[in-house]
PDB file of C-alpha atoms and ligand atoms in Angstrom:
ATOM      1  CA  MET A  20      52.303  35.744  77.179  1.00  0.00           C
ATOM      2  CA  SER A  21      49.786  38.998  76.447  1.00  0.00           C
ATOM      3  CA  HIS A  22      47.226  40.977  78.234  1.00  0.00           C
ATOM      4  CA  ALA A  23      43.922  42.820  77.670  1.00  0.00           C
ATOM      5  CA  PHE A  24      43.828  46.164  75.094  1.00  0.00           C
ATOM      6  CA  THR A  25      42.091  48.204  76.927  1.00  0.00           C
ATOM      7  CA  GLY A  26      41.495  51.717  76.767  1.00  0.00           C
ATOM      8  CA  GLY A  27      38.276  54.098  76.134  1.00  0.00           C
ATOM      9  CA  CYS A  28      37.608  57.850  75.155  1.00  0.00           C
ATOM     10  CA  ALA A  29      38.620  60.866  76.028  1.00  0.00           C
ATOM     11  CA  CYS A  30      36.764  61.992  78.890  1.00  0.00           C
ATOM     12  CA  GLY A  31      36.721  58.880  80.697  1.00  0.00           C
ATOM     13  CA  ALA A  32      32.619  58.057  80.132  1.00  0.00           C
ATOM     14  CA  ILE A  33      33.350  54.711  77.441  1.00  0.00           C
ATOM     15  CA  ARG A  34      35.891  52.109  79.108  1.00  0.00           C
ATOM     16  CA  TYR A  35      36.822  48.924  77.509  1.00  0.00           C
ATOM     17  CA  GLU A  36      39.143  45.827  78.113  1.00  0.00           C
ATOM     18  CA  ILE A  37      39.506  43.117  75.750  1.00  0.00           C
ATOM     19  CA  SER A  38      40.878  39.971  76.627  1.00  0.00           C
ATOM     20  CA  ALA A  39      41.863  38.572  73.111  1.00  0.00           C
ATOM     21  CA  GLU A  40      44.452  39.304  70.335  1.00  0.00           C
ATOM     22  CA  PRO A  41      43.495  41.515  67.847  1.00  0.00           C
ATOM     23  CA  VAL A  42      42.443  39.123  63.963  1.00  0.00           C
ATOM     24  CA  PHE A  43      43.680  42.061  61.711  1.00  0.00           C
ATOM     25  CA  MET A  44      45.283  46.080  62.516  1.00  0.00           C
ATOM     26  CA  ASN A  45      44.847  48.403  59.623  1.00  0.00           C
ATOM     27  CA  ASP A  46      44.849  52.020  58.926  1.00  0.00           C
ATOM     28  CA  CYS A  47      41.829  52.758  56.921  1.00  0.00           C
ATOM     29  CA  GLN A  48      41.914  55.782  54.126  1.00  0.00           C
ATOM     30  CA  CYS A  49      38.394  55.316  52.584  1.00  0.00           C
ATOM     31  CA  ARG A  50      36.556  58.938  52.744  1.00  0.00           C
ATOM     32  CA  ASP A  51      34.293  57.270  56.388  1.00  0.00           C
ATOM     33  CA  CYS A  52      37.325  56.636  58.015  1.00  0.00           C
ATOM     34  CA  GLN A  53      38.637  60.636  56.681  1.00  0.00           C
ATOM     35  CA  GLN A  54      35.908  62.215  58.269  1.00  0.00           C
ATOM     36  CA  ALA A  55      35.167  59.940  61.330  1.00  0.00           C
ATOM     37  CA  SER A  56      39.117  61.001  62.401  1.00  0.00           C
ATOM     38  CA  GLY A  57      39.279  63.733  60.700  1.00  0.00           C
ATOM     39  CA  THR A  58      42.172  64.067  59.007  1.00  0.00           C
ATOM     40  CA  GLY A  59      43.280  61.093  55.884  1.00  0.00           C
ATOM     41  CA  HIS A  60      42.769  57.693  57.531  1.00  0.00           C
ATOM     42  CA  GLY A  61      41.298  55.630  60.796  1.00  0.00           C
ATOM     43  CA  SER A  62      43.512  53.072  62.632  1.00  0.00           C
ATOM     44  CA  TYR A  63      42.138  50.162  63.813  1.00  0.00           C
ATOM     45  CA  LEU A  64      41.760  46.853  65.661  1.00  0.00           C
ATOM     46  CA  THR A  65      39.892  44.207  65.049  1.00  0.00           C
ATOM     47  CA  PHE A  66      39.119  41.410  67.714  1.00  0.00           C
ATOM     48  CA  PRO A  67      37.401  37.917  66.569  1.00  0.00           C
ATOM     49  CA  SER A  68      34.847  37.892  69.073  1.00  0.00           C
ATOM     50  CA  ARG A  69      32.403  39.849  71.237  1.00  0.00           C
ATOM     51  CA  LYS A  70      32.808  37.682  74.323  1.00  0.00           C
ATOM     52  CA  ALA A  71      36.135  38.896  75.221  1.00  0.00           C
ATOM     53  CA  VAL A  72      35.262  42.742  75.592  1.00  0.00           C
ATOM     54  CA  LYS A  73      34.072  43.856  78.187  1.00  0.00           C
ATOM     55  CA  LEU A  74      32.411  47.816  77.408  1.00  0.00           C
ATOM     56  CA  SER A  75      31.027  50.104  80.499  1.00  0.00           C
ATOM     57  CA  GLY A  76      29.485  53.234  79.585  1.00  0.00           C
ATOM     58  CA  GLN A  77      26.948  53.836  77.326  1.00  0.00           C
ATOM     59  CA  ALA A  78      28.052  55.156  74.181  1.00  0.00           C
ATOM     60  CA  THR A  79      25.809  57.250  71.084  1.00  0.00           C
ATOM     61  CA  HIS A  80      25.102  54.588  67.841  1.00  0.00           C
ATOM     62  CA  TRP A  81      25.146  55.825  64.411  1.00  0.00           C
ATOM     63  CA  ASP A  82      24.818  53.511  61.904  1.00  0.00           C
ATOM     64  CA  MET A  83      25.666  53.833  57.925  1.00  0.00           C
ATOM     65  CA  VAL A  84      27.074  52.455  54.598  1.00  0.00           C
ATOM     66  CA  ALA A  85      30.405  51.484  54.572  1.00  0.00           C
ATOM     67  CA  ASP A  86      32.513  51.538  50.892  1.00  0.00           C
ATOM     68  CA  SER A  87      31.802  47.914  50.608  1.00  0.00           C
ATOM     69  CA  GLY A  88      28.286  48.469  50.709  1.00  0.00           C
ATOM     70  CA  ASN A  89      27.711  46.504  54.606  1.00  0.00           C
ATOM     71  CA  VAL A  90      26.361  48.745  57.512  1.00  0.00           C
ATOM     72  CA  LYS A  91      28.386  49.810  59.736  1.00  0.00           C
ATOM     73  CA  THR A  92      28.156  50.844  63.506  1.00  0.00           C
ATOM     74  CA  ARG A  93      30.718  54.039  65.047  1.00  0.00           C
ATOM     75  CA  GLY A  94      30.186  53.988  68.415  1.00  0.00           C
ATOM     76  CA  PHE A  95      30.738  57.747  69.538  1.00  0.00           C
ATOM     77  CA  CYS A  96      31.096  58.993  73.097  1.00  0.00           C
ATOM     78  CA  PRO A  97      27.865  61.303  73.584  1.00  0.00           C
ATOM     79  CA  SER A  98      29.995  63.913  75.920  1.00  0.00           C
ATOM     80  CA  CYS A  99      33.608  64.027  74.457  1.00  0.00           C
ATOM     81  CA  GLY A 100      32.565  63.172  70.418  1.00  0.00           C
ATOM     82  CA  VAL A 101      35.601  60.790  70.489  1.00  0.00           C
ATOM     83  CA  PRO A 102      35.265  58.024  68.550  1.00  0.00           C
ATOM     84  CA  VAL A 103      35.687  54.347  70.018  1.00  0.00           C
ATOM     85  CA  TYR A 104      34.123  51.259  68.611  1.00  0.00           C
ATOM     86  CA  LEU A 105      33.380  49.651  65.214  1.00  0.00           C
ATOM     87  CA  THR A 106      30.849  46.865  64.828  1.00  0.00           C
ATOM     88  CA  PHE A 107      29.399  45.492  61.395  1.00  0.00           C
ATOM     89  CA  ALA A 108      26.240  44.131  59.939  1.00  0.00           C
ATOM     90  CA  ALA A 109      27.831  41.541  58.258  1.00  0.00           C
ATOM     91  CA  MET A 110      29.902  39.971  61.074  1.00  0.00           C
ATOM     92  CA  PRO A 111      28.221  40.338  64.414  1.00  0.00           C
ATOM     93  CA  GLU A 112      30.654  38.487  65.883  1.00  0.00           C
ATOM     94  CA  LEU A 113      33.819  41.088  64.966  1.00  0.00           C
ATOM     95  CA  PHE A 114      34.627  44.258  67.886  1.00  0.00           C
ATOM     96  CA  THR A 115      36.426  46.992  66.172  1.00  0.00           C
ATOM     97  CA  ILE A 116      38.824  49.735  68.287  1.00  0.00           C
ATOM     98  CA  HIS A 117      40.185  53.002  67.347  1.00  0.00           C
ATOM     99  CA  ALA A 118      44.086  52.620  67.807  1.00  0.00           C
ATOM    100  CA  ALA A 119      44.267  55.811  69.620  1.00  0.00           C
ATOM    101  CA  SER A 120      41.780  54.961  72.542  1.00  0.00           C
ATOM    102  CA  LEU A 121      43.893  52.439  73.737  1.00  0.00           C
ATOM    103  CA  ASP A 122      45.102  52.851  76.899  1.00  0.00           C
ATOM    104  CA  ASP A 123      48.518  52.174  74.856  1.00  0.00           C
ATOM    105  CA  PRO A 124      48.558  52.635  71.609  1.00  0.00           C
ATOM    106  CA  ALA A 125      51.850  51.881  70.524  1.00  0.00           C
ATOM    107  CA  ARG A 126      49.950  48.489  70.889  1.00  0.00           C
ATOM    108  CA  PHE A 127      49.010  49.541  67.141  1.00  0.00           C
ATOM    109  CA  ALA A 128      51.132  47.068  64.791  1.00  0.00           C
ATOM    110  CA  PRO A 129      49.218  47.875  61.415  1.00  0.00           C
ATOM    111  CA  GLN A 130      49.009  45.092  59.079  1.00  0.00           C
ATOM    112  CA  ALA A 131      47.491  46.638  56.191  1.00  0.00           C
ATOM    113  CA  VAL A 132      46.104  50.212  54.220  1.00  0.00           C
ATOM    114  CA  THR A 133      43.345  49.635  53.383  1.00  0.00           C
ATOM    115  CA  TYR A 134      41.230  52.027  50.910  1.00  0.00           C
ATOM    116  CA  ARG A 135      44.464  52.815  48.967  1.00  0.00           C
ATOM    117  CA  MET A 136      42.652  53.975  46.311  1.00  0.00           C
ATOM    118  CA  ARG A 137      40.429  56.590  48.141  1.00  0.00           C
ATOM    119  CA  GLY A 138      43.989  58.130  50.213  1.00  0.00           C
ATOM    120  CA  HIS A 139      45.290  61.744  49.540  1.00  0.00           C
ATOM    121  CA  ASP A 140      49.259  63.175  48.181  1.00  0.00           C
ATOM    122  CA  TRP A 141      49.155  64.712  51.934  1.00  0.00           C
ATOM    123  CA  ASP A 142      48.240  61.193  53.709  1.00  0.00           C
ATOM    124  CA  PRO A 143      51.048  59.294  52.899  1.00  0.00           C
ATOM    125  CA  VAL A 144      51.520  55.890  55.099  1.00  0.00           C
ATOM    126  CA  ASP A 145      53.826  53.872  55.546  1.00  0.00           C
ATOM    127  CA  PRO A 146      55.140  51.858  52.511  1.00  0.00           C
ATOM    128  CA  VAL A 147      56.734  48.925  53.815  1.00  0.00           C
ATOM    129  CA  VAL A 148      52.860  48.692  54.759  1.00  0.00           C
ATOM    130  CA  PRO A 149      50.655  46.161  51.893  1.00  0.00           C
ATOM    131  CA  ALA A 150      48.379  48.227  50.639  1.00  0.00           C
ATOM    132  CA  PHE A 151      44.716  47.714  49.022  1.00  0.00           C
ATOM    133  CA  ASP A 152      42.416  49.448  46.847  1.00  0.00           C
ATOM    134  CA  GLY A 153      40.115  47.581  48.684  1.00  0.00           C
ATOM    135  CA  MET A 154      39.241  45.242  52.065  1.00  0.00           C
ATOM    136  CA  PRO A 155      41.877  42.236  50.946  1.00  0.00           C
ATOM    137  CA  THR A 156      39.091  40.364  53.792  1.00  0.00           C
ATOM    138  CA  GLY A 157      36.600  41.367  50.875  1.00  0.00           C
ATOM    139  CA  ALA A 158      34.426  43.496  53.963  1.00  0.00           C
TER     140      ALA A 158
HETATM  141 ZN1   ZN B  28      34.558  61.235  76.467  1.00  0.00          ZN
HETATM  142 ZN1   ZN B  29      37.795  52.888  56.292  1.00  0.00          ZN
END
């Protein structure tokens, strides 16, 4: 029996409720995720369909070209600045959230480390988690 994934930004202006199971959970060490997180990597849960996502509040969107060459859009709170979600122009059905935005971040269980080649010595991640130089999905 699963229950919805809920969360949002730090100030509460943006909230989500996702009635689906994630298809992918990863720690990403790409340069962009380093900048967005302010440290060595970002941690993400990706859901297969936006239909399962209830979103409230208005995020500010920033489009950027990812390491993969695809455009991704980062949604963050204009009030508290916390990054909440990501969407991808090439895969418009996917909805990705930052693990720390979950009400219960313990539900994050990484399956892969992506862009390991961009990782820093000062940011070791769990060696038990399989690491890829890029994205295993090619995304
Ligand atoms: Zn906020
Ligand atoms: Zn990344």
